[in-house]
mmCIF file with all atom_site columns, C-alpha atoms in Angstrom:
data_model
loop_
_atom_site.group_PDB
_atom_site.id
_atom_site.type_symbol
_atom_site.label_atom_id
_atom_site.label_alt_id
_atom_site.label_comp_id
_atom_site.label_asym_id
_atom_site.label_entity_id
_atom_site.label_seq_id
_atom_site.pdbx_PDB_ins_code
_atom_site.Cartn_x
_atom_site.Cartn_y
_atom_site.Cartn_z
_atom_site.occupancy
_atom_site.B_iso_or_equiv
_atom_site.pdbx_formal_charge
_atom_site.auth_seq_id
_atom_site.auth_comp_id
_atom_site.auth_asym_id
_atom_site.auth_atom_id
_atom_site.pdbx_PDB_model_num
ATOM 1   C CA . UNK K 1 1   ? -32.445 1.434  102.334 1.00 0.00 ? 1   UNK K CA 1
ATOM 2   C CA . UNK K 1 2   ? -32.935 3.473  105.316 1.00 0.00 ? 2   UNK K CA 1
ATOM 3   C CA . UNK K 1 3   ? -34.982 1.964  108.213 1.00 0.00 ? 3   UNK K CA 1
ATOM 4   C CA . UNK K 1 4   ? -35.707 3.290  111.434 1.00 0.00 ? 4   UNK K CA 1
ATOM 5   C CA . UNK K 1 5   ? -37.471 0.910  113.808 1.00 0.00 ? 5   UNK K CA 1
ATOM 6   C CA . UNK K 1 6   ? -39.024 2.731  117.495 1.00 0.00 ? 6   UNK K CA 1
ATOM 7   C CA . UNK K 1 7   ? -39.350 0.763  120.836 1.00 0.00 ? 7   UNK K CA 1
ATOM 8   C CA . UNK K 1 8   ? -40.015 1.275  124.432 1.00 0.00 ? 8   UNK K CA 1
ATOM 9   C CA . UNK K 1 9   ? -43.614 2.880  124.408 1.00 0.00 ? 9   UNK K CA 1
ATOM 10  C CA . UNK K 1 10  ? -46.131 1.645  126.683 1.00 0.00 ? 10  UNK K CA 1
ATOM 11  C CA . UNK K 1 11  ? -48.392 2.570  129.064 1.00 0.00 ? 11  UNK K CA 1
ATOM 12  C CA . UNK K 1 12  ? -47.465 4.053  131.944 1.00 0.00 ? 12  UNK K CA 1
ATOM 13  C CA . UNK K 1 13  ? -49.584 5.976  135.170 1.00 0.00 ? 13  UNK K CA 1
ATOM 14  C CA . UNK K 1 14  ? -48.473 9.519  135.072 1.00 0.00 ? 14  UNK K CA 1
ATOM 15  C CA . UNK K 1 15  ? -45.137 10.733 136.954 1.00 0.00 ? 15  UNK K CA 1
ATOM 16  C CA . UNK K 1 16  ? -43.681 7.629  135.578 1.00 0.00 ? 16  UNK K CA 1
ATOM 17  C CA . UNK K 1 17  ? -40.654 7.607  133.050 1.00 0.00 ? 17  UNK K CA 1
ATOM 18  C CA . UNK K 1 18  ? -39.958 6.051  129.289 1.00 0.00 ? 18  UNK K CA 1
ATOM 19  C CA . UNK K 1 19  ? -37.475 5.410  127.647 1.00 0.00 ? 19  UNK K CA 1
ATOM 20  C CA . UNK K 1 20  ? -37.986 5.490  123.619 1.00 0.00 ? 20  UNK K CA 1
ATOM 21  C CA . UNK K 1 21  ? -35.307 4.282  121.488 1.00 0.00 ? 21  UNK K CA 1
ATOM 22  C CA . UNK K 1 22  ? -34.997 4.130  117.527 1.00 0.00 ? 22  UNK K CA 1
ATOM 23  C CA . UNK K 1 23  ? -32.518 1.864  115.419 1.00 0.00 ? 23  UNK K CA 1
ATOM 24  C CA . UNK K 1 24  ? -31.248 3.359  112.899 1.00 0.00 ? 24  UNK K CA 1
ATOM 25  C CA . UNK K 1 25  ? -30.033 0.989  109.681 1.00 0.00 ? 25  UNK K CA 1
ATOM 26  C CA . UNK K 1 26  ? -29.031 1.504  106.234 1.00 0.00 ? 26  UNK K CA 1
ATOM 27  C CA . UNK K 1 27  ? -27.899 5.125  107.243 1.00 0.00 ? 27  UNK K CA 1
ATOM 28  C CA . UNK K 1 28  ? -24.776 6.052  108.666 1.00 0.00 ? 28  UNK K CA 1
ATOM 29  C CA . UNK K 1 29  ? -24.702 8.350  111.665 1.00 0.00 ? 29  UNK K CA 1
ATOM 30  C CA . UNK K 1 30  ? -22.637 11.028 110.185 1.00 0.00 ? 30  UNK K CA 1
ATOM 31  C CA . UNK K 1 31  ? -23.567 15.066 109.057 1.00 0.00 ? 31  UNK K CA 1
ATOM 32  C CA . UNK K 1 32  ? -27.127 14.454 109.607 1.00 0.00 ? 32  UNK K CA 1
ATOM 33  C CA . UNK K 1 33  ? -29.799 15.363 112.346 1.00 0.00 ? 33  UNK K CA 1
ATOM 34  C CA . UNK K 1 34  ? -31.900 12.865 113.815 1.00 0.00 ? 34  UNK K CA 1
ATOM 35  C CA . UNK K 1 35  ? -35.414 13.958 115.986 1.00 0.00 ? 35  UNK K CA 1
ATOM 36  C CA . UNK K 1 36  ? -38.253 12.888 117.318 1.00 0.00 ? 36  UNK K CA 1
ATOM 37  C CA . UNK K 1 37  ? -41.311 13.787 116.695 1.00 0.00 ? 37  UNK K CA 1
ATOM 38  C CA . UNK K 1 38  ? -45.255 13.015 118.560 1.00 0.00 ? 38  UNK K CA 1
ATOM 39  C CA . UNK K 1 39  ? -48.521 13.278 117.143 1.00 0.00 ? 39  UNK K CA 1
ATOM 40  C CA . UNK K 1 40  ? -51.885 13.062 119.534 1.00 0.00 ? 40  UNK K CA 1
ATOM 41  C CA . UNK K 1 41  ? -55.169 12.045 118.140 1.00 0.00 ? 41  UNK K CA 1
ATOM 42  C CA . UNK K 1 42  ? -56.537 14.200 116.276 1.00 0.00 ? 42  UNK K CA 1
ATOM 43  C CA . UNK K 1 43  ? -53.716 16.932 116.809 1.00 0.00 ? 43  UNK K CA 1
ATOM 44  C CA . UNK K 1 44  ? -50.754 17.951 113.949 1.00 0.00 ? 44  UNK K CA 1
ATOM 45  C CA . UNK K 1 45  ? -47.548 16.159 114.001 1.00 0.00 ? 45  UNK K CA 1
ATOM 46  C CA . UNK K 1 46  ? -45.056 18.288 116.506 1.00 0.00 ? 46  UNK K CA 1
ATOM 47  C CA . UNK K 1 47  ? -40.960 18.218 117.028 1.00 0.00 ? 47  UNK K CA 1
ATOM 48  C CA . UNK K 1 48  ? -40.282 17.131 120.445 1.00 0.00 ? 48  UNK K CA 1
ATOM 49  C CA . UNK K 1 49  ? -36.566 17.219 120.093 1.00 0.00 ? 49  UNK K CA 1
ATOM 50  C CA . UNK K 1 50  ? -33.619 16.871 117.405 1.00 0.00 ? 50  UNK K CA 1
ATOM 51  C CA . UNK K 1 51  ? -29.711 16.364 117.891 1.00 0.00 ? 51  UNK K CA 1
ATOM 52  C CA . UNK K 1 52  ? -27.313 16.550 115.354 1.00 0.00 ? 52  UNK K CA 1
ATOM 53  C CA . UNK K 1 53  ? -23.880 14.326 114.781 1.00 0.00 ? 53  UNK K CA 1
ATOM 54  C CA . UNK K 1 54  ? -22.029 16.415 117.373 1.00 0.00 ? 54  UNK K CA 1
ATOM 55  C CA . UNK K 1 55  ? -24.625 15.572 120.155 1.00 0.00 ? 55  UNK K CA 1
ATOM 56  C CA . UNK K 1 56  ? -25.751 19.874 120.166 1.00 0.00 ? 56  UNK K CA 1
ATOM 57  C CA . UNK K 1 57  ? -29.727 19.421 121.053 1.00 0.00 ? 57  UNK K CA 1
ATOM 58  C CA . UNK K 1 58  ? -32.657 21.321 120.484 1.00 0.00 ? 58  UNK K CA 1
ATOM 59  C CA . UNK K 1 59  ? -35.851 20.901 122.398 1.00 0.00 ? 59  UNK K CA 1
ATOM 60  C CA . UNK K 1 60  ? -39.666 21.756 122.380 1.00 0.00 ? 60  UNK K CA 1
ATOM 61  C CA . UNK K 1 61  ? -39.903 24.755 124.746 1.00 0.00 ? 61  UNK K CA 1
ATOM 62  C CA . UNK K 1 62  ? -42.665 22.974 126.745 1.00 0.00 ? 62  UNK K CA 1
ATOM 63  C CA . UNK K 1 63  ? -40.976 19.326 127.184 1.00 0.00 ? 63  UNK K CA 1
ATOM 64  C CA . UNK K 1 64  ? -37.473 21.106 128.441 1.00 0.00 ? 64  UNK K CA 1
ATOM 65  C CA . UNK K 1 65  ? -36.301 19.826 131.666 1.00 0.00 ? 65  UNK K CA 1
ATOM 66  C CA . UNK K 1 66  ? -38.251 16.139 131.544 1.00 0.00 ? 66  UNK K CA 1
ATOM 67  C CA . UNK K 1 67  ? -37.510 14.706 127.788 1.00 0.00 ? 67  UNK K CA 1
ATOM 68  C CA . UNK K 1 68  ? -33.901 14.179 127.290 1.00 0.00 ? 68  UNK K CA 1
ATOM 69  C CA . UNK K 1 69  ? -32.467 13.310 123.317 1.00 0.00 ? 69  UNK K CA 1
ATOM 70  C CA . UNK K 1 70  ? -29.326 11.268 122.925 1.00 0.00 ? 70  UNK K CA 1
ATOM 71  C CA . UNK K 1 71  ? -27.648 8.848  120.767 1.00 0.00 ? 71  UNK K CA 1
ATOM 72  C CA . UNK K 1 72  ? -25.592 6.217  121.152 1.00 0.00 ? 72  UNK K CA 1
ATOM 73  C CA . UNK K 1 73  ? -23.315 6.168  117.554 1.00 0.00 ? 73  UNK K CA 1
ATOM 74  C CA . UNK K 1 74  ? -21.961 2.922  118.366 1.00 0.00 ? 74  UNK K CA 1
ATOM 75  C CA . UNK K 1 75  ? -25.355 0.878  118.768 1.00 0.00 ? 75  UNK K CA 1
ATOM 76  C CA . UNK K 1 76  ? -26.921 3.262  115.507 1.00 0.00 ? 76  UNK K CA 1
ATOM 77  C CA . UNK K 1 77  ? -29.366 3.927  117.846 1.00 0.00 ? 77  UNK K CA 1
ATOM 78  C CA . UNK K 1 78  ? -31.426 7.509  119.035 1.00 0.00 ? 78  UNK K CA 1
ATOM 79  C CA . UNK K 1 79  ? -33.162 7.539  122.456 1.00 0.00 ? 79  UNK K CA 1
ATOM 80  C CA . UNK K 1 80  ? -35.530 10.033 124.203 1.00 0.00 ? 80  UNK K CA 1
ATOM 81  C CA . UNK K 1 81  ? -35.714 10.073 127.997 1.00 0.00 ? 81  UNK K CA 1
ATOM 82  C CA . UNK K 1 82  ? -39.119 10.988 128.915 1.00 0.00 ? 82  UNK K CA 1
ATOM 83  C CA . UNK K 1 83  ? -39.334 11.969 132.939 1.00 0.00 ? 83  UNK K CA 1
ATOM 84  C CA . UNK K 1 84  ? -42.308 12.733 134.917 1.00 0.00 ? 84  UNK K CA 1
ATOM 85  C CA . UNK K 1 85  ? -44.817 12.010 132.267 1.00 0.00 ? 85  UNK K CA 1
ATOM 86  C CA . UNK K 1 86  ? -48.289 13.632 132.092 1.00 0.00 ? 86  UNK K CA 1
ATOM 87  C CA . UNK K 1 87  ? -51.596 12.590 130.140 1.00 0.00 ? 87  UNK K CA 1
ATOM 88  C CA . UNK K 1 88  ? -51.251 14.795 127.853 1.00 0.00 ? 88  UNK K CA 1
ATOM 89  C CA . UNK K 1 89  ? -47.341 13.615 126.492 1.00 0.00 ? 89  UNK K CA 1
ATOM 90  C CA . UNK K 1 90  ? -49.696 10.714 125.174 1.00 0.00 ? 90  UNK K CA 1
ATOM 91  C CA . UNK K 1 91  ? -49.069 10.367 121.687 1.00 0.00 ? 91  UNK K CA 1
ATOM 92  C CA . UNK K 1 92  ? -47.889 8.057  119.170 1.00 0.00 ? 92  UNK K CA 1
ATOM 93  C CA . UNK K 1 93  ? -44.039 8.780  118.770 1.00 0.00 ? 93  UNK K CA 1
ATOM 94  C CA . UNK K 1 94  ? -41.376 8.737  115.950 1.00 0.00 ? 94  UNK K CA 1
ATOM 95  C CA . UNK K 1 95  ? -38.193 8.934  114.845 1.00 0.00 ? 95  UNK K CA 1
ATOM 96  C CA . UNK K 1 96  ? -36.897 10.994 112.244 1.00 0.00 ? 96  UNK K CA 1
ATOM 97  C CA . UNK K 1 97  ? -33.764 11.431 110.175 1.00 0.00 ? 97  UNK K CA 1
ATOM 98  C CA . UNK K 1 98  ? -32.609 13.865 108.061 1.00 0.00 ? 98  UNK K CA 1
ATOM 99  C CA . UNK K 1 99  ? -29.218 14.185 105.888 1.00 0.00 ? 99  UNK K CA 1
ATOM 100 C CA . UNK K 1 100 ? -28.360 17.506 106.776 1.00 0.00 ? 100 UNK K CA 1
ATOM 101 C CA . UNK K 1 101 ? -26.870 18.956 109.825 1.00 0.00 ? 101 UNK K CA 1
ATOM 102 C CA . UNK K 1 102 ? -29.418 19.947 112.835 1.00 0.00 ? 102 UNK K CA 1
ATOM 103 C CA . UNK K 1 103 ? -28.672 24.085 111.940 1.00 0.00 ? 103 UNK K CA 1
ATOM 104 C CA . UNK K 1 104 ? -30.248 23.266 108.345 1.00 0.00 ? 104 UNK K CA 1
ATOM 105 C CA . UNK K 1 105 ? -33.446 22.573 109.932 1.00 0.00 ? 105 UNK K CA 1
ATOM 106 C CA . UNK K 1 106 ? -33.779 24.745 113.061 1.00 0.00 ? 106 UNK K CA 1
ATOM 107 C CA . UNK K 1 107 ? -36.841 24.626 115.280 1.00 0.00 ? 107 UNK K CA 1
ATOM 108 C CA . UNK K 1 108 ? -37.939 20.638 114.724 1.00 0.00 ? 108 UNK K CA 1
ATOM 109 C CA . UNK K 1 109 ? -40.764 22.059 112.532 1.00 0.00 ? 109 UNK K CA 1
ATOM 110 C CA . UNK K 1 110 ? -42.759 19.026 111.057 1.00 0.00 ? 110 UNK K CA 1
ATOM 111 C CA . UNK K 1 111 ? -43.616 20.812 107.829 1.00 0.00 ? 111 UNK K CA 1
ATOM 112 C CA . UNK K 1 112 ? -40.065 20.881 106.959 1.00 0.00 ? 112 UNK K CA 1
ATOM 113 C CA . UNK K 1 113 ? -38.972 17.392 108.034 1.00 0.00 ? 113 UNK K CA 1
ATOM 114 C CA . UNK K 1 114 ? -41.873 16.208 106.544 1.00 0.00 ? 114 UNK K CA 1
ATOM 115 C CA . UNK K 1 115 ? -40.669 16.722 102.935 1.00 0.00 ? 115 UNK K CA 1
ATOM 116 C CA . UNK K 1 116 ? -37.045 15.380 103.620 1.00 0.00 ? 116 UNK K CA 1
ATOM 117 C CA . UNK K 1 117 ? -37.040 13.373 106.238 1.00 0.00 ? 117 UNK K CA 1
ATOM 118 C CA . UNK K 1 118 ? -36.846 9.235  106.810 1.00 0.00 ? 118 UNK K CA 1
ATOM 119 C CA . UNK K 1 119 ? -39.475 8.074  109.063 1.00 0.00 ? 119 UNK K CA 1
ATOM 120 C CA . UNK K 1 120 ? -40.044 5.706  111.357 1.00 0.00 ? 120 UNK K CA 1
ATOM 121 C CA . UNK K 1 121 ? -43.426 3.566  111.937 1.00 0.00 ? 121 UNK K CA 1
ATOM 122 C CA . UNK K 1 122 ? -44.129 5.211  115.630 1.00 0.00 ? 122 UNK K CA 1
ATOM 123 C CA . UNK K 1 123 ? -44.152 3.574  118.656 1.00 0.00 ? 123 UNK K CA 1
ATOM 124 C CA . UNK K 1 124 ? -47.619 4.358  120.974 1.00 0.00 ? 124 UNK K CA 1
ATOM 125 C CA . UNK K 1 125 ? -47.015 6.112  124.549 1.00 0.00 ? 125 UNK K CA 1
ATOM 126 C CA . UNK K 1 126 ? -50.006 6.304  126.302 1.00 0.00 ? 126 UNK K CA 1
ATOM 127 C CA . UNK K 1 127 ? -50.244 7.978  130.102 1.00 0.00 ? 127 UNK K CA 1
ATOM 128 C CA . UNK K 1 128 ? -53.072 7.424  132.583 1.00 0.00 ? 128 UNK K CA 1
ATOM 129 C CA . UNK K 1 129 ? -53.739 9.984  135.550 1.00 0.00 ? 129 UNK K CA 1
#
C-alpha cells in the first residue's frame, strides 16, 4: 500500500526558509512523477512543483527562484526547499505521486493529479509578517 507521510512545516516569520520533506513507502521510486502540491483556506488545491525519476523539474511560474523540488532515491524520500517565504506561501502542503512519467502530466494541474494520484495527509506551513 502506498503511503506518503509530509514533515517539516511550521511556523515561521516571513523571509525565513522550510524545508518540507515526504516519505515515500510501499512505492518504488521508478517511471513515476512525484509533486507537491498547497492549498490556502478557502482557495483550490494548486501544483507548486513536480519532478520526475530523472530529477527534470517543473515549477509554478510564481514560486520559481525560492521553492526548490528534489529527491533523494536512496532515503524514498521528496523534499521542497522553500526560501524567502512570504504570508501568502501559507498553506497546508502535500505530497503527491503519480505512476507515470512527469511529461504525462505536464503543468502540475490538480484536476488531473487529483484523479490518479497517491496523496499524502499535508503538513501545515504557516508564515507571519
Amino acid at each position: 500500500q502506498v503511503q506518503l507521510v509530509e514533515s517539516g512545516g511550521g511556523s515561521v516569520q516571513a523571509g525565513r526558509s522550510l524545508r518540507l520533506s515526504c516519505l515515500a513507502s510501499g512505492y518504488t521510486f521508478s517511471s513515476r512523477c512525484m509533486g507537491w502540491f498547497r492549498q490556502a483556506p478557502g482557495k483550490e488545491r494548486e501544483g507548486v512543483a513536480d519532478i520526475d525519476s530523472d530529477g527534470r523539474t517543473t515549477y509554478a511560474d510564481s514560486l520559481k527562484g525560492r521553492f526548490t523540488i528534489s529527491q533523494d532515491n536512496a532515503k524514498n524520500t521528496l523534499y521542497l526547499q522553500m526560501n524567502t517565504l512570504k504570508p501568502e506561501d501559507t498553506a497546508m502542503y502535500y505530497c503527491a505521486a503519480v505512476r507515470v512519467p512527469c511529461d504525462v502530466v505536464p503543468g502540475i494541474n490538480y484536476k488531473t493529479w487529483v484523479q490518479i494520484a497517491y496523496w499524502g495527509q499535508g503538513t501545515q506551513v504557516t508564515v507571519s509578517s
